[in-house]
Short mmCIF file of C-alpha atoms in Angstrom, two decimals:
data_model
loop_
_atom_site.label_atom_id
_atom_site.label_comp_id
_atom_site.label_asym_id
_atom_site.label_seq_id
_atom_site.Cartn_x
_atom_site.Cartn_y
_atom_site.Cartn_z
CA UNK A 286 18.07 0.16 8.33
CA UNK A 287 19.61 3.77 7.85
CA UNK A 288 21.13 3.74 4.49
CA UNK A 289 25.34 5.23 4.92
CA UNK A 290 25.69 8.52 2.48
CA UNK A 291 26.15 7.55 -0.73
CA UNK A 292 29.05 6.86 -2.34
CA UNK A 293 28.51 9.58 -4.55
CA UNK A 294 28.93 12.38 -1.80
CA UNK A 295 30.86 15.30 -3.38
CA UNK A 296 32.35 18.71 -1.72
CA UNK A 297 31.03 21.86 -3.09
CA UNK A 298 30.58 25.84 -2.20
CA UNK A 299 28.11 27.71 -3.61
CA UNK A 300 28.77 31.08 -3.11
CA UNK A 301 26.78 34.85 -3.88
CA UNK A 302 23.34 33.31 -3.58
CA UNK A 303 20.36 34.41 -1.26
CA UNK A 304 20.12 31.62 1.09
CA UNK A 305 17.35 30.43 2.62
CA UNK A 306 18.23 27.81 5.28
CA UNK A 307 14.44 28.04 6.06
CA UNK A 308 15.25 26.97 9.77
CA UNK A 309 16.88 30.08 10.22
CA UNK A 310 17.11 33.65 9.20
CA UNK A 311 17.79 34.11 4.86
CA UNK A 312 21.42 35.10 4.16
CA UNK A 313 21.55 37.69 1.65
CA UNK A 314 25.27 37.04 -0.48
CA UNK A 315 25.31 33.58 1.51
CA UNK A 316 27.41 30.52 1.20
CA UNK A 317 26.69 27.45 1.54
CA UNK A 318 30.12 24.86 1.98
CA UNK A 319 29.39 21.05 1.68
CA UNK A 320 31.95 18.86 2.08
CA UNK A 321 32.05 14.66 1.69
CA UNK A 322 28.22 14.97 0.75
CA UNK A 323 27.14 16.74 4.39
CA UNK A 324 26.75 20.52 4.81
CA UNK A 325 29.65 21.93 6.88
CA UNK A 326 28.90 25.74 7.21
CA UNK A 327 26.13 28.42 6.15
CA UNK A 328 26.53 31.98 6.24
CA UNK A 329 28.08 35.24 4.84
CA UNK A 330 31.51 34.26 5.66
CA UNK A 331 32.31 30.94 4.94
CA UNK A 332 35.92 30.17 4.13
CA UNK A 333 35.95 27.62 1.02
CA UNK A 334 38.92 25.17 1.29
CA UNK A 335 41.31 24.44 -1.48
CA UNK A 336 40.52 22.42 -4.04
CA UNK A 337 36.57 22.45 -3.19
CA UNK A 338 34.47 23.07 -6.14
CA UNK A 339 32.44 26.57 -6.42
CA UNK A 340 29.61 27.50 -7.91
CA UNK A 341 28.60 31.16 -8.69
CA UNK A 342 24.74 31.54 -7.00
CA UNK A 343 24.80 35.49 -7.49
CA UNK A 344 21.16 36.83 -7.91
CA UNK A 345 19.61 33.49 -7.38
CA UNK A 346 17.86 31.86 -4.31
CA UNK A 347 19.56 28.75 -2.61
CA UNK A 348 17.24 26.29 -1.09
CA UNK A 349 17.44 22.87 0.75
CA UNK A 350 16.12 19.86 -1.59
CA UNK A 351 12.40 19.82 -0.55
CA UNK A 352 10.71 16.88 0.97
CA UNK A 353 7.93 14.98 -0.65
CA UNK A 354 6.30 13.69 2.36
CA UNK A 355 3.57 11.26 0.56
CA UNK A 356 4.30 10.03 -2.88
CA UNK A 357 4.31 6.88 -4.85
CA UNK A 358 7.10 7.49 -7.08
CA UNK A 359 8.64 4.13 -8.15
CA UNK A 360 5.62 1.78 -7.08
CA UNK A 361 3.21 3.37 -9.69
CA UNK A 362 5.85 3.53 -12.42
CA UNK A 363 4.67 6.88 -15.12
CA UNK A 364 3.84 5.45 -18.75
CA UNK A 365 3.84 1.90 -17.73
CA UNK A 366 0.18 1.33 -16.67
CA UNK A 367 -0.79 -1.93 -14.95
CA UNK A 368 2.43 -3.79 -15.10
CA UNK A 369 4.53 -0.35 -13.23
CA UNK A 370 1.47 -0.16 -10.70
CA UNK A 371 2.56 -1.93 -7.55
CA UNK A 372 0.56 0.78 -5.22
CA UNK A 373 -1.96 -1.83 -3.36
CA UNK A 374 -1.83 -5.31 -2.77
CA UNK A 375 -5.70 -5.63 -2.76
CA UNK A 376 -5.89 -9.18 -1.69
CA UNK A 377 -5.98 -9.01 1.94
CA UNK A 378 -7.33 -5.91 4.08
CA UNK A 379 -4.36 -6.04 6.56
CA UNK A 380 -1.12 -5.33 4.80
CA UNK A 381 1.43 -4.58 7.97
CA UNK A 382 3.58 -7.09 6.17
CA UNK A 383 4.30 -5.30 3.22
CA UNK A 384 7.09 -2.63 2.10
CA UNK A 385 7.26 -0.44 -0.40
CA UNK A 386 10.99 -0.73 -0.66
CA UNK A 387 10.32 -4.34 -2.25
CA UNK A 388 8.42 -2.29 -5.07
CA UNK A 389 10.81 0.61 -6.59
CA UNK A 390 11.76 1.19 -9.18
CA UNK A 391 14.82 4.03 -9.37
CA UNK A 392 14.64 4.35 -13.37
CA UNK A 393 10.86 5.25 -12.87
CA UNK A 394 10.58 8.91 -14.70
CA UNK A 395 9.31 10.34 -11.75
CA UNK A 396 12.32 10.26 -9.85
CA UNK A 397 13.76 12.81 -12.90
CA UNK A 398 10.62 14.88 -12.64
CA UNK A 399 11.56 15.06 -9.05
CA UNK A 400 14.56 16.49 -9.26
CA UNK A 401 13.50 19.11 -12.16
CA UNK A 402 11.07 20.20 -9.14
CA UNK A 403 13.17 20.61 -6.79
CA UNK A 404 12.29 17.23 -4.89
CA UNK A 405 16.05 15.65 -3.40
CA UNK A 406 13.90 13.44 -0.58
CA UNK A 407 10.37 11.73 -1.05
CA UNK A 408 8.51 9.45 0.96
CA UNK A 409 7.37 6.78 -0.83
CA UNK A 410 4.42 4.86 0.49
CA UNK A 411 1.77 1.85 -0.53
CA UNK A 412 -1.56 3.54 -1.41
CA UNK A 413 -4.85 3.88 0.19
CA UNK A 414 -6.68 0.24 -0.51
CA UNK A 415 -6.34 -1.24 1.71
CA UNK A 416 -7.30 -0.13 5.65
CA UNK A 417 -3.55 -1.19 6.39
CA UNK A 418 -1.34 -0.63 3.75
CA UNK A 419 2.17 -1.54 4.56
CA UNK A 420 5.41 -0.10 5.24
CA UNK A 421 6.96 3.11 3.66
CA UNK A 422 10.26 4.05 3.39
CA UNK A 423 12.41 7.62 2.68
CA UNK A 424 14.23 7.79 -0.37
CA UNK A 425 16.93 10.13 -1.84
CA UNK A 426 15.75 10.91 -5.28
CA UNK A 427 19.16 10.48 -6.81
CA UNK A 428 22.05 8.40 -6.44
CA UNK A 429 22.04 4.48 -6.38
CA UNK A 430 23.25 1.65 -8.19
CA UNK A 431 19.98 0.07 -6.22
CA UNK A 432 17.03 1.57 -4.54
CA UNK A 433 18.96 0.35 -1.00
CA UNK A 434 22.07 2.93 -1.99
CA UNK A 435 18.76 6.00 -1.90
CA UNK A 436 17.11 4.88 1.23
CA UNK A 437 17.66 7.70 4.06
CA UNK A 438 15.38 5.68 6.66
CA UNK A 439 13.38 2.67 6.19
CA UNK A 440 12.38 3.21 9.91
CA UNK A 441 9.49 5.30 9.11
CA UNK A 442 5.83 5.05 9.30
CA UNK A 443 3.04 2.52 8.37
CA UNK A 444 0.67 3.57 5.70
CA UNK A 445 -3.64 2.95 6.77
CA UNK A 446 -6.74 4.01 5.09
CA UNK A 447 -10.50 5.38 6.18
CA UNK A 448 -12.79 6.12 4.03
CA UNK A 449 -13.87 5.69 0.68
CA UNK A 450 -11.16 3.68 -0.66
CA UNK A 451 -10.78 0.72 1.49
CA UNK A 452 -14.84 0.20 1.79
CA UNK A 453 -15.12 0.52 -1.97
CA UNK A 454 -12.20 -2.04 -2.97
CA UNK A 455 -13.60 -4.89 -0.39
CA UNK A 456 -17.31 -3.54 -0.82
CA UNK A 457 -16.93 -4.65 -4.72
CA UNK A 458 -15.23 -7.82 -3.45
CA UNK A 459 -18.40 -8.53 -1.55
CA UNK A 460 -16.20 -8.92 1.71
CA UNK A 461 -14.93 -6.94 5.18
CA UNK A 462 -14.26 -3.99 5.18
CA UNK A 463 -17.43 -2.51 2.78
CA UNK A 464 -18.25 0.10 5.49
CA UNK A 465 -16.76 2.58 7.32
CA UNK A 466 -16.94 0.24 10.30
CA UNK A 467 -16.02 -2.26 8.95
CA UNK A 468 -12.42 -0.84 7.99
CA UNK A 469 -11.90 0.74 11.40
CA UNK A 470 -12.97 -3.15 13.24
CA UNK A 471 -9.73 -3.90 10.58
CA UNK A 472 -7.62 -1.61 11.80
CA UNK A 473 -8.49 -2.01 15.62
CA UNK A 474 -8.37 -5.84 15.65
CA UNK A 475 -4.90 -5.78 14.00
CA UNK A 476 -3.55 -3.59 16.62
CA UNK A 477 -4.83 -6.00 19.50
CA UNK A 478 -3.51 -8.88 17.83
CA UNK A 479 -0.33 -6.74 17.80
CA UNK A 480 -0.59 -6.15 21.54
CA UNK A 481 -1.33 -10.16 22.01
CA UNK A 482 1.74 -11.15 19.97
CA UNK A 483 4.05 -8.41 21.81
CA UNK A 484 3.27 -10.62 24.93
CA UNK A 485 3.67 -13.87 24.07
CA UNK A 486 6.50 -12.99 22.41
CA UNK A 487 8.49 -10.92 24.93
CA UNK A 488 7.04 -13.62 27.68
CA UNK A 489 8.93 -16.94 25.41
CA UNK A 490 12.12 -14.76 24.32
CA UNK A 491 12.15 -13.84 28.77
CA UNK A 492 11.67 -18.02 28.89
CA UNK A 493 14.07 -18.74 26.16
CA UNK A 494 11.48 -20.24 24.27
CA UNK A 495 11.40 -20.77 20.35
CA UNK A 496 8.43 -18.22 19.53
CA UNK A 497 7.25 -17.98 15.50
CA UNK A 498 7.54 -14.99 14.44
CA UNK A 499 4.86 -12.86 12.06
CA UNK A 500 6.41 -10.13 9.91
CA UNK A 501 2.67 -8.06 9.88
CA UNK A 502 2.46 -8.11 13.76
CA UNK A 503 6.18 -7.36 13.96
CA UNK A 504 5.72 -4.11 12.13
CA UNK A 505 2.52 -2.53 14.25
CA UNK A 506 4.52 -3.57 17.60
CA UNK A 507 7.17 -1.39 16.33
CA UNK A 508 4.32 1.43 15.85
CA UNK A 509 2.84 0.61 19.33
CA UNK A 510 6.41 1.01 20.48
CA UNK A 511 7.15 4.23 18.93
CA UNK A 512 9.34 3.69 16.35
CA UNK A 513 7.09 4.14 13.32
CA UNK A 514 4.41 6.45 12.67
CA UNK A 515 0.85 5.53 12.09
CA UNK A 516 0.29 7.60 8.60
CA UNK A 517 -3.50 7.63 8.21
CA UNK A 518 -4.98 8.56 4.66
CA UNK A 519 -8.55 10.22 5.58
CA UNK A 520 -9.82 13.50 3.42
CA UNK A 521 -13.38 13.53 5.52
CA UNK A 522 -13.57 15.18 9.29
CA UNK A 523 -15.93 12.30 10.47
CA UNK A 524 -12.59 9.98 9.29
CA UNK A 525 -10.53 12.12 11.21
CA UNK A 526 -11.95 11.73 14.25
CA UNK A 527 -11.94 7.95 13.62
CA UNK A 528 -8.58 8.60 13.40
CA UNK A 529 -7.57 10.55 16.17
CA UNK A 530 -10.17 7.71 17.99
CA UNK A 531 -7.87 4.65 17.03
CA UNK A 532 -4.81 6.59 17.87
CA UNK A 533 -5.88 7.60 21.70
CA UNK A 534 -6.97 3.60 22.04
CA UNK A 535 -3.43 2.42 20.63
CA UNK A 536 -1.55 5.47 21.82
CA UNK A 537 0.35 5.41 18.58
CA UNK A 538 1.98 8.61 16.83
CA UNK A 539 -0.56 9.40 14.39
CA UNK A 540 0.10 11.81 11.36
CA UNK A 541 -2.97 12.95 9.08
CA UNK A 542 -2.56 12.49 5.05
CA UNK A 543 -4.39 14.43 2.97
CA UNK A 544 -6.82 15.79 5.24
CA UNK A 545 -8.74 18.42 2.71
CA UNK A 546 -11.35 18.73 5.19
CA UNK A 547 -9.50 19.00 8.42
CA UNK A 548 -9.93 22.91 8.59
CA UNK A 549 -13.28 21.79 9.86
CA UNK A 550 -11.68 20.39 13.18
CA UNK A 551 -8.78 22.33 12.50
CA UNK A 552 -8.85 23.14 16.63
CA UNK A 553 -8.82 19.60 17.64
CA UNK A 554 -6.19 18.61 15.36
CA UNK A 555 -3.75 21.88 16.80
CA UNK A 556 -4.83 21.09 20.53
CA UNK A 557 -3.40 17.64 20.15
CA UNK A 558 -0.69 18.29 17.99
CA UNK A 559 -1.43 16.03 15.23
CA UNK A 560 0.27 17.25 12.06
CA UNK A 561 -0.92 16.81 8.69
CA UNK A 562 0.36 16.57 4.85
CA UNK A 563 -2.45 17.97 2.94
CA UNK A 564 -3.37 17.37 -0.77
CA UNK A 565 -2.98 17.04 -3.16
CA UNK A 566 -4.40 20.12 -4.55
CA UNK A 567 -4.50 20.58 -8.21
CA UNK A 568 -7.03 18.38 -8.77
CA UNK A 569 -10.89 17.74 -9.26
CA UNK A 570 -13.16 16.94 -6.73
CA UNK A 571 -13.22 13.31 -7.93
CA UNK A 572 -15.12 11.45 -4.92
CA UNK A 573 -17.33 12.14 -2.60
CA UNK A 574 -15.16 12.61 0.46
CA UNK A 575 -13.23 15.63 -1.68
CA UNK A 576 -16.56 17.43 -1.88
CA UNK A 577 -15.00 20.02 0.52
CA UNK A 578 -11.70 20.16 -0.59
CA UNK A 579 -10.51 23.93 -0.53
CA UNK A 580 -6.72 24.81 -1.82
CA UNK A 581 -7.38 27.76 1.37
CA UNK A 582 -8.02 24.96 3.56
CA UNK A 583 -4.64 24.62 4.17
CA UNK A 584 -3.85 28.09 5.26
CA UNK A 585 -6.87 27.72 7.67
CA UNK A 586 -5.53 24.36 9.25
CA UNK A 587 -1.45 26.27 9.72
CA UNK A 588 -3.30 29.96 10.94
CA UNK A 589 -5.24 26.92 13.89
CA UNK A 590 -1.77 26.11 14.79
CA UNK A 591 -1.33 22.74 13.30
CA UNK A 592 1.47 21.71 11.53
CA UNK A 593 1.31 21.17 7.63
CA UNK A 594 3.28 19.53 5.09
CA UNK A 595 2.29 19.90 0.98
CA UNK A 596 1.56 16.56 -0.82
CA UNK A 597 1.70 15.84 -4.49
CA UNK A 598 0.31 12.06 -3.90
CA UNK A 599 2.33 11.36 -7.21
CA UNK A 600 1.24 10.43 -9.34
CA UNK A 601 -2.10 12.10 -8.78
CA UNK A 602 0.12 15.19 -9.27
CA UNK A 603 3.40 14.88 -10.45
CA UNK A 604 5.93 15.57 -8.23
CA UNK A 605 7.83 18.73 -9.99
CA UNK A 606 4.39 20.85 -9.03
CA UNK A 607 5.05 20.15 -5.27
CA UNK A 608 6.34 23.84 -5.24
CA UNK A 609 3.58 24.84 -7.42
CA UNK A 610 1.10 23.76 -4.80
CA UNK A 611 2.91 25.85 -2.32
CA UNK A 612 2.64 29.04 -4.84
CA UNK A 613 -1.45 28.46 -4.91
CA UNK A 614 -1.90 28.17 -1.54
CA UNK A 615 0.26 30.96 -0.59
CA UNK A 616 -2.01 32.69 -3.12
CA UNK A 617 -5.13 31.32 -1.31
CA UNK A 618 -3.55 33.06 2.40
CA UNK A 619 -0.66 30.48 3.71
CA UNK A 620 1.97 32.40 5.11
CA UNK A 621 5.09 32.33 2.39
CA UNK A 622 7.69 31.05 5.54
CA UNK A 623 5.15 28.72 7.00
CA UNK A 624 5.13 27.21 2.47
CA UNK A 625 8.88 26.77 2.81
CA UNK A 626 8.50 25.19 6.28
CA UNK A 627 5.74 22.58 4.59
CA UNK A 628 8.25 21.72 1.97
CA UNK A 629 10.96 21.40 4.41
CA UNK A 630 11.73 21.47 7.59
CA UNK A 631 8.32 20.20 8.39
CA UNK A 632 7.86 16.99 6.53
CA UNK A 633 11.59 16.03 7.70
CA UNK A 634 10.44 16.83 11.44
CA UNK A 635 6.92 14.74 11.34
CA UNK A 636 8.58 11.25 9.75
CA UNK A 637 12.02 11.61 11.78
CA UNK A 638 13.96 12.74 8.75
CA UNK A 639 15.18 15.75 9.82
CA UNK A 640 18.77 14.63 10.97
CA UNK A 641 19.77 14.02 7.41
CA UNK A 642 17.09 16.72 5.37
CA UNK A 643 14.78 19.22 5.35
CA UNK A 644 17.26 22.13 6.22
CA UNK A 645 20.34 23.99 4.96
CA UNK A 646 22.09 23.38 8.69
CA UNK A 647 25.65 22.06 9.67
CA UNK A 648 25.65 17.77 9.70
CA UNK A 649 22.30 17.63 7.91
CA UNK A 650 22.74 16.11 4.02
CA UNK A 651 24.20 18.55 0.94
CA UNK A 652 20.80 18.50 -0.79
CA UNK A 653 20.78 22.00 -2.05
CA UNK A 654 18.63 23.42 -4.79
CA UNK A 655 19.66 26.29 -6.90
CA UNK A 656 16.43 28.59 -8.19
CA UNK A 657 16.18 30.99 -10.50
CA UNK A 658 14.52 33.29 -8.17
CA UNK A 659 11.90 32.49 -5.38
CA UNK A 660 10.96 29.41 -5.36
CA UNK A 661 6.95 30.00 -4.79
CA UNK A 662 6.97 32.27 -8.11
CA UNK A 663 6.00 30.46 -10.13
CA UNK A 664 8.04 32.17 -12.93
CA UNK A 665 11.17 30.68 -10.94
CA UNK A 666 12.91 27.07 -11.61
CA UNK A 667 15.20 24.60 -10.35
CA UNK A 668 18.48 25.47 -11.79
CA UNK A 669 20.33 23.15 -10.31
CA UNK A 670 20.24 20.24 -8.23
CA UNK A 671 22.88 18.87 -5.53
CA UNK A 672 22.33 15.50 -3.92
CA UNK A 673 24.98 15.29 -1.00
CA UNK A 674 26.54 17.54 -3.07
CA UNK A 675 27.17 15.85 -6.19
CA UNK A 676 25.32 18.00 -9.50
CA UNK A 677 22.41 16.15 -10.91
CA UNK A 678 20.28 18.17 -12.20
CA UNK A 679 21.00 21.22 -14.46
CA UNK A 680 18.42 23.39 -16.47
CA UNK A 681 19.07 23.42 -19.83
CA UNK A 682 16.73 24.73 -22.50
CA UNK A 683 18.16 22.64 -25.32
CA UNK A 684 18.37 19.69 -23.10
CA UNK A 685 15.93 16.25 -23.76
CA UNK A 686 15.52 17.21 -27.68
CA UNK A 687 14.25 20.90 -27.11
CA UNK A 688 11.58 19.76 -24.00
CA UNK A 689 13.08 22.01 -21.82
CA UNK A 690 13.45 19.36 -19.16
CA UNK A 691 16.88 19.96 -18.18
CA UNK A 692 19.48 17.29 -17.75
CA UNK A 693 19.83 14.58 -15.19
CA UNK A 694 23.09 13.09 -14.41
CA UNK A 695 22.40 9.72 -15.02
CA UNK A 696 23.30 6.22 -13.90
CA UNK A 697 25.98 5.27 -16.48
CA UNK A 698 27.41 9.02 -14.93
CA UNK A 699 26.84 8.16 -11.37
CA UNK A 700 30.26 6.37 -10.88
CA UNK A 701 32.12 7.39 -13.72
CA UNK A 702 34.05 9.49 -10.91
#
């Protein structure tokens, strides 16, 4: 399922700004037209039809919405401890049958601190417990009457563990997977089963036999296939290669998460193309396998010639210091462009978003973000905040009682008209 636009698409030019498509060259006293919700034109001379709102951008920066390419915003619920947790099912190693849709919640707070950051798209997935965790799915972080009226693609990936996580969860359980072995022998006999039940299957439906169908094995044929990613939550270079391992066996499309110590085979990973979304950063080194995480790691892995994306992991770090992850590694030697890119343009690319986001482009979404002034100083802020280019976020210092926090457009607003 591809969610339609939503039915809160609006038309608006904002005018005077320094753009920044980020695929493309910046546009100094830029425009950027969207009309119906979907961008239209980009440029220096844009002509703004009649009756199309405008909004004054002069001496500000004009951004697409960035892309939070591995987040659990609305399955771990902020301020609602256990009963807003619904990260890991942790009662079965091999969760190909679950979704994360099933699990959001849209009036989870984190979807506002999103869009005070910045954030219009996330990607919300089931966490690391289990070796397979289920099915993720792209959300707009604004915008529905129900989660289904934010999804932009439930088509895409499958969320696994290696490493510490998986072998410590069943480990305390006193069960398979407590080793590292253990969780990869998970992972590897699901996929055969997979390629077992994509046989008998195809072989009754070519017979016109009944065949029973088995929602887990249904969703790692579709990764076998193609059609979903494999994304593979391992901070440790010895994982890594267990990764890259499994994915050569299955032939899958296999994207790295977190990968704090993949500068270490930061060669193999840009030989075979296999991108990664590393992080989080601002954090402690609170297990073992983070021992050698380095925020400069992540300008070592994009000067190898792999392809990066920035992770919050929210909420391990909320989700409105995305940018300011960008702004410390930049500090720590990433290339400013190549930051924008791993907000932007490159998340979209690596989970098949980036026909609707990651860009200011012609056909792609109206999620446009309004800064203060560059977005990776961190003196700059979200000013405001178009989802398919309806308002919804606006700073305002008196806003939320004198927090600061600006002001989100909220649902009894969404379709007042």
């Amino acid at each position: 399922m591809t969610a339609p636009l939503s039915t809160t698409r609006s038309s608006v030019a904002i005018t005077g700004g320094y753009v920044v498509p980020v695929d493309g060259l910046p546009v100094e006293s830029g425009t950027v037209l969207v009309l119906d919700g979907v961008i239209a034109a980009v440029g220096p001379d844009v002509e703004v039809p009649d009756g199309v709102r405008t909004v004054d951008a002069t001496g500000r920066w004009v951004l697409p919405g960035f892309v939070e390419s591995h987040g659990h915003v609305g399955v771990h619920e902020e301020a609602e401890g256990w009963a807003g947790d619904d990260t890991n099912e942790k009662t079965g190693p091999d969760g190909a049958h679950l979704r994360a849709l099933d699990a959001v919640n849209i009036e989870d707070e984190g979807f506002r601190d999103a869009l005070a950051g910045g954030v219009t798209s996330v990607v919300v997935k089931p966490g690391s417990a289990n070796p397979i965790g289920g099915q993720t799915v792209a959300l707009k972080t604004w915008g529905g009457r129900t989660v289904d009226e934010q999804v932009i693609s439930d088509a895409v990936s499958v969320k696994s563990a290696l490493g510490e996580n998986p072998k410590r969860v069943y480990g305390e359980q006193k069960k398979q997977p407590s080793t590292r072995l253990g969780v990869a022998a998970v992972i590897r006999q699901a996929f055969l089963d997979a390629q077992h039940y994509a046989a008998q299957r195809d072989a009754a439906e070519a017979e016109g036999k009944p065949f029973a169908r088995d929602l887990g094995k249904e969703t790692l044929t579709r990764v076998l296939a193609g059609e979903l990613a494999w994304d593979q939550h391992t901070h440790r270079a010895d994982d890594i290669a267990t990764a890259l391992r499994l994915a050569d066996e299955f032939g899958y499309r296999l994207v790295v998460n977190h990968g704090t110590d993949g500068a270490a085979i930061a060669d193999v990973l840009a030989e075979r193309d296999v991108p990664v979304i590393y992080g989080p950063m601002l954090t402690s080194r609170s297990k073992v396998e983070l021992r050698d995480r380095d925020i400069a790691n992540l300008a070592r892995l994009a000067d190898a010639g792999v392809r990066v994306a920035i992770t919050t992991d929210h909420p391990v770090v909320p989700i409105n210091f995305l940018v300011h992850q960008a702004s410390f590694a930049v500090k720590e030697g990433l290339d400013p462009q190549v930051a924008l890119e791993a907000l932007t343009v490159n998340p979209a690319s690596f989970l098949g978003l980036d026909d609707r986001v990651g860009a200011l482009a012609p056909g792609l979404d109206g999620d446009v973000v309004v800064w203060s002034g560059d977005p990776l100083d961190v003196g700059s802020r979200a000013e405001q905040v178009f989802v398919t280019g309806t308002e919804v976020y606006t700073w305002d210092r008196a806003a939320d009682g004198g927090r600061g926090a600006g002001r989100v457009r909220e649902r009894s607003e969404r379709f007042a008209g």
